[in-house]
Coordinates of C-alpha atoms and ligand atoms in Angstrom, one line a residue:
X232 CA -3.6 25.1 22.9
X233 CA -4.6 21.8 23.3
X234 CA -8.1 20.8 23.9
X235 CA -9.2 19.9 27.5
X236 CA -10.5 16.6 26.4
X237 CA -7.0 14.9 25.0
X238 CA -5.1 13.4 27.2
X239 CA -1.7 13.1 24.8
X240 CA -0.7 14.3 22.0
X241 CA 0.6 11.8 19.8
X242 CA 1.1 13.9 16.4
X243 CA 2.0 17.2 16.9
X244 CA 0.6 20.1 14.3
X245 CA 4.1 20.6 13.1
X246 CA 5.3 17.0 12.8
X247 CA 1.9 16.2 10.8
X248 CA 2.4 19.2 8.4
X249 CA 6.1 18.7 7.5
X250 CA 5.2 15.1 6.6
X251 CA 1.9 15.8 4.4
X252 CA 4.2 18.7 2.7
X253 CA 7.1 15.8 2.1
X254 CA 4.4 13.3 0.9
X255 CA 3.2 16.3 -1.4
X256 CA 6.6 16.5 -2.7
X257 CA 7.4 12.9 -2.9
X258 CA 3.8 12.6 -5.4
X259 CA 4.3 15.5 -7.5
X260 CA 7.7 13.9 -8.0
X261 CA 6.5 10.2 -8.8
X262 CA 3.9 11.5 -11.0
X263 CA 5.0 14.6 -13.2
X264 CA 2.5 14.8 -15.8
X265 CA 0.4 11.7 -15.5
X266 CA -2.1 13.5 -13.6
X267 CA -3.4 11.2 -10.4
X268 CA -6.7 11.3 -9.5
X269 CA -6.6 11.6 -5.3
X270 CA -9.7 9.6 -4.1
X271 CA -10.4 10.3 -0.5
X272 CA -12.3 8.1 1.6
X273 CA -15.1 10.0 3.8
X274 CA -15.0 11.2 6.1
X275 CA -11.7 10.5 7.5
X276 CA -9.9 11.6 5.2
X277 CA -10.7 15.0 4.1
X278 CA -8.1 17.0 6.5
X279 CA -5.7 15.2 4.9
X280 CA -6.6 15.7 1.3
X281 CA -7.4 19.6 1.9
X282 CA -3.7 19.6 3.2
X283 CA -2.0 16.8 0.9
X284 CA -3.8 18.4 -2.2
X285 CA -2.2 22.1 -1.7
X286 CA 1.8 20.2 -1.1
X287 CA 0.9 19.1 -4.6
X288 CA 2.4 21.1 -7.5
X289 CA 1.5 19.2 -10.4
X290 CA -1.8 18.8 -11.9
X291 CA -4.4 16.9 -10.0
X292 CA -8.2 15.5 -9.8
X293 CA -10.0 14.5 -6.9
X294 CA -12.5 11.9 -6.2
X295 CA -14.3 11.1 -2.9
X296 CA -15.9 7.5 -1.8
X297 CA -17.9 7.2 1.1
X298 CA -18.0 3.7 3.0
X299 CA -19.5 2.2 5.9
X300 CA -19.1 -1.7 7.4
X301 CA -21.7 -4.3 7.2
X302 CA -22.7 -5.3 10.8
X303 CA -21.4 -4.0 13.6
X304 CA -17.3 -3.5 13.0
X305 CA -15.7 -3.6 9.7
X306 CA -12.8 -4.9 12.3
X307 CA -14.2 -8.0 12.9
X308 CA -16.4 -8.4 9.1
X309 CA -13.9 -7.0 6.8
X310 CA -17.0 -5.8 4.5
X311 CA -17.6 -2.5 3.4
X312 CA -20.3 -0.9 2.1
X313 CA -19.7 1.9 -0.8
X314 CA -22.5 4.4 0.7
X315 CA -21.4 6.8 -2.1
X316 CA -18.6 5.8 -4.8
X317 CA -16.9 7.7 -7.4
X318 CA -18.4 10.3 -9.6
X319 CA -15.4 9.4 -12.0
X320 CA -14.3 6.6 -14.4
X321 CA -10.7 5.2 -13.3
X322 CA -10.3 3.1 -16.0
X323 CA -6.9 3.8 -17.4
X324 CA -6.2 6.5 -14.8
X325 CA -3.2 6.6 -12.3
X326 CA -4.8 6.8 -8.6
X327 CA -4.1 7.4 -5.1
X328 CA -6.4 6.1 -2.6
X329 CA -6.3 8.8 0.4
X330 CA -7.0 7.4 4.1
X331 CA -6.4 9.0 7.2
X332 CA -5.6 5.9 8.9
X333 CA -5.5 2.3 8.1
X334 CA -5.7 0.4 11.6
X335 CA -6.7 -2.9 10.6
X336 CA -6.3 -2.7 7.0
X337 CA -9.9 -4.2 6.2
X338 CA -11.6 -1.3 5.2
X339 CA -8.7 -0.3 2.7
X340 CA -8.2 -3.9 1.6
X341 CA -11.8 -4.1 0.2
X342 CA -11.5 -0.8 -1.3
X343 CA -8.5 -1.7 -3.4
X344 CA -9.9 -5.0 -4.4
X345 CA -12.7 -3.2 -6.3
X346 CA -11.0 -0.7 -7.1
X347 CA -8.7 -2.5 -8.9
X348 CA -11.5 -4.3 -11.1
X349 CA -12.2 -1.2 -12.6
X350 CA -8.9 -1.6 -14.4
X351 CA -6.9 1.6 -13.3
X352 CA -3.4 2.0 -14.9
X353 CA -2.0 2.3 -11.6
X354 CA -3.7 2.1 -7.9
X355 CA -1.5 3.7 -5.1
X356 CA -1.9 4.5 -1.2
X357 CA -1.2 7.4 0.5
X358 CA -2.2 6.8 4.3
X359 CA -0.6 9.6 7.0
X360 CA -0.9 6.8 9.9
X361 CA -1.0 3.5 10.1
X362 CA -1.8 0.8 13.4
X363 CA 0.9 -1.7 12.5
X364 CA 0.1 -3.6 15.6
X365 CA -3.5 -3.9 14.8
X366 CA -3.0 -4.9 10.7
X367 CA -4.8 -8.0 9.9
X368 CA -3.8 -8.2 6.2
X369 CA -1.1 -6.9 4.6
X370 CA -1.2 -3.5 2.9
X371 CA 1.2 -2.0 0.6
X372 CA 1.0 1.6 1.7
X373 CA 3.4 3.6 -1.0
X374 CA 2.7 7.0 0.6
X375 CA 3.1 6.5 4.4
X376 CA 3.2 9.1 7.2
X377 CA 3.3 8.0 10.9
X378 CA 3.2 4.1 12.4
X379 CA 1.4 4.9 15.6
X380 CA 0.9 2.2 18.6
X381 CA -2.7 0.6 18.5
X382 CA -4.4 3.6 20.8
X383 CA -7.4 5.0 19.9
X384 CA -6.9 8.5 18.9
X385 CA -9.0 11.6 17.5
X386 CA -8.1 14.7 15.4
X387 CA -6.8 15.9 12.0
X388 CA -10.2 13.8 10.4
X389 CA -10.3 11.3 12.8
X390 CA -13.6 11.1 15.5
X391 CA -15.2 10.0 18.1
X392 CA -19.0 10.3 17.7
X393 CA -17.8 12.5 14.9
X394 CA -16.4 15.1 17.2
X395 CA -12.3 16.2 17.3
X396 CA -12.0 15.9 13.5
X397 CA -11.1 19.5 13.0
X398 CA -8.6 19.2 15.8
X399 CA -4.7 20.1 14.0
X400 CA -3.5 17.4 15.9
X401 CA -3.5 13.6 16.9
X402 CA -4.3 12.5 20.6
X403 CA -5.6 10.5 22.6
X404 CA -9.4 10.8 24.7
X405 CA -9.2 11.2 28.2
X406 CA -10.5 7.8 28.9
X407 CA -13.5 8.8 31.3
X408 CA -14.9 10.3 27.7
X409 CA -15.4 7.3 26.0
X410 CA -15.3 4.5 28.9
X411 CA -14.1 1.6 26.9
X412 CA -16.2 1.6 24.0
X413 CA -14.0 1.4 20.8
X414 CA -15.4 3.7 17.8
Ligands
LIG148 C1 -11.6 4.9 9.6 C2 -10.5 5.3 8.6 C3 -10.5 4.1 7.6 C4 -10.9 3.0 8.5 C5 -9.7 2.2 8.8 O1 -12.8 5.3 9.1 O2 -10.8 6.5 8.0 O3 -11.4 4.3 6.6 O4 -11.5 3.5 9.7 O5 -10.1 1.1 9.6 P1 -9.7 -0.4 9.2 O6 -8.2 -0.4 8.7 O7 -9.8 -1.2 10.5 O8 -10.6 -0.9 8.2 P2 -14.2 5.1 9.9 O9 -14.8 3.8 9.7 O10 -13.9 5.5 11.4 O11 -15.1 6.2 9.3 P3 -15.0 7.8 9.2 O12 -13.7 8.1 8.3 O13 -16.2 8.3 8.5 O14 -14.8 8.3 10.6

């Protein structure tokens, strides 16, 4: 049953599960034994890697990083804060960066950048939706789910005032819930 407070579904429970298991599949396949180490990026995206992490049959770490944007949007600054980073080393490890969503592609952008300094042997993304309309740099998303329009939705991780993330689905608010306001 849908909750009283979406006003569409946009990603269905089924449709979001039989892509996560194919991009379960389509990982354990690229990566055999090299062993990826899945970094999620809180809080977003830990639906998706509870999910993702069980389509996996191959051995697997996990890493989490927690970020936040300087001043008032990380739409409009493009500059993240790490409010926590990794426990682990990545140097000379393959990894999978793990987003929910990736609507302008700033926050994801930043994150690979230092990422990458740290040398990893390889440095992948596995994103189940993306906001092509809303992209303001390009990203190289290797693991993709769902291109969505621009809306702004809630569920499967994804808030508003950190409400609907346990939702199984992805909707849209009922507008009169958040009147215009954006995040
Ligand atoms: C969301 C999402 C990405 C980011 C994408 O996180 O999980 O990390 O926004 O936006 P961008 O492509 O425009 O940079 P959010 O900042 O809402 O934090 P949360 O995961 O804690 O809800």
């Amino acid at each position: 049953m849908t909750n009283e407070d979406i006003e569409r579904v946009v990603l269905t429970e089924d449709e979001i599960q039989s892509k996560v298991a194919e991009l379960g599949k389509r990982i354990s396949e690229d990566y055999g034994d090299r062993e990826p180490l899945l970094v999620g990026v809180l809080k977003g995206a830990f639906v998706l890697m509870a999910d993702l992490s069980r389509r996996i049959t191959v051995p697997v770490e996990f890493d989490f990083m927690a970020v936040a944007s300087y001043g008032s949007s990380t739409r409009t600054s493009g500059v993240v804060r790490i409010i926590k980073d990794l426990d682990l080393e990545i140097t000379d490890r393959h990894v999978v960066i793990v987003e929910d969503i990736v609507d302008s592609g700033l926050t994801l952008s930043y994150l690979m950048k230092n990422l990458r300094g740290r040398r990893p042997l390889s440095l992948e993304v596995c994103a189940l939706m993306t906001k092509p309309e809303a992209l303001r740099v390009p990203i190289d998303v290797r693991y993709h789910g769902f291109a969505i329009p621009p809306a702004f939705v809630v569920g499967y991780g994804l808030d508003w005032q950190q409400r609907y993330r346990n939702l199984p689905y992805v909707g849209t608010l009922k507008p009169h819930l958040y009147e215009g306001d954006g995040d």
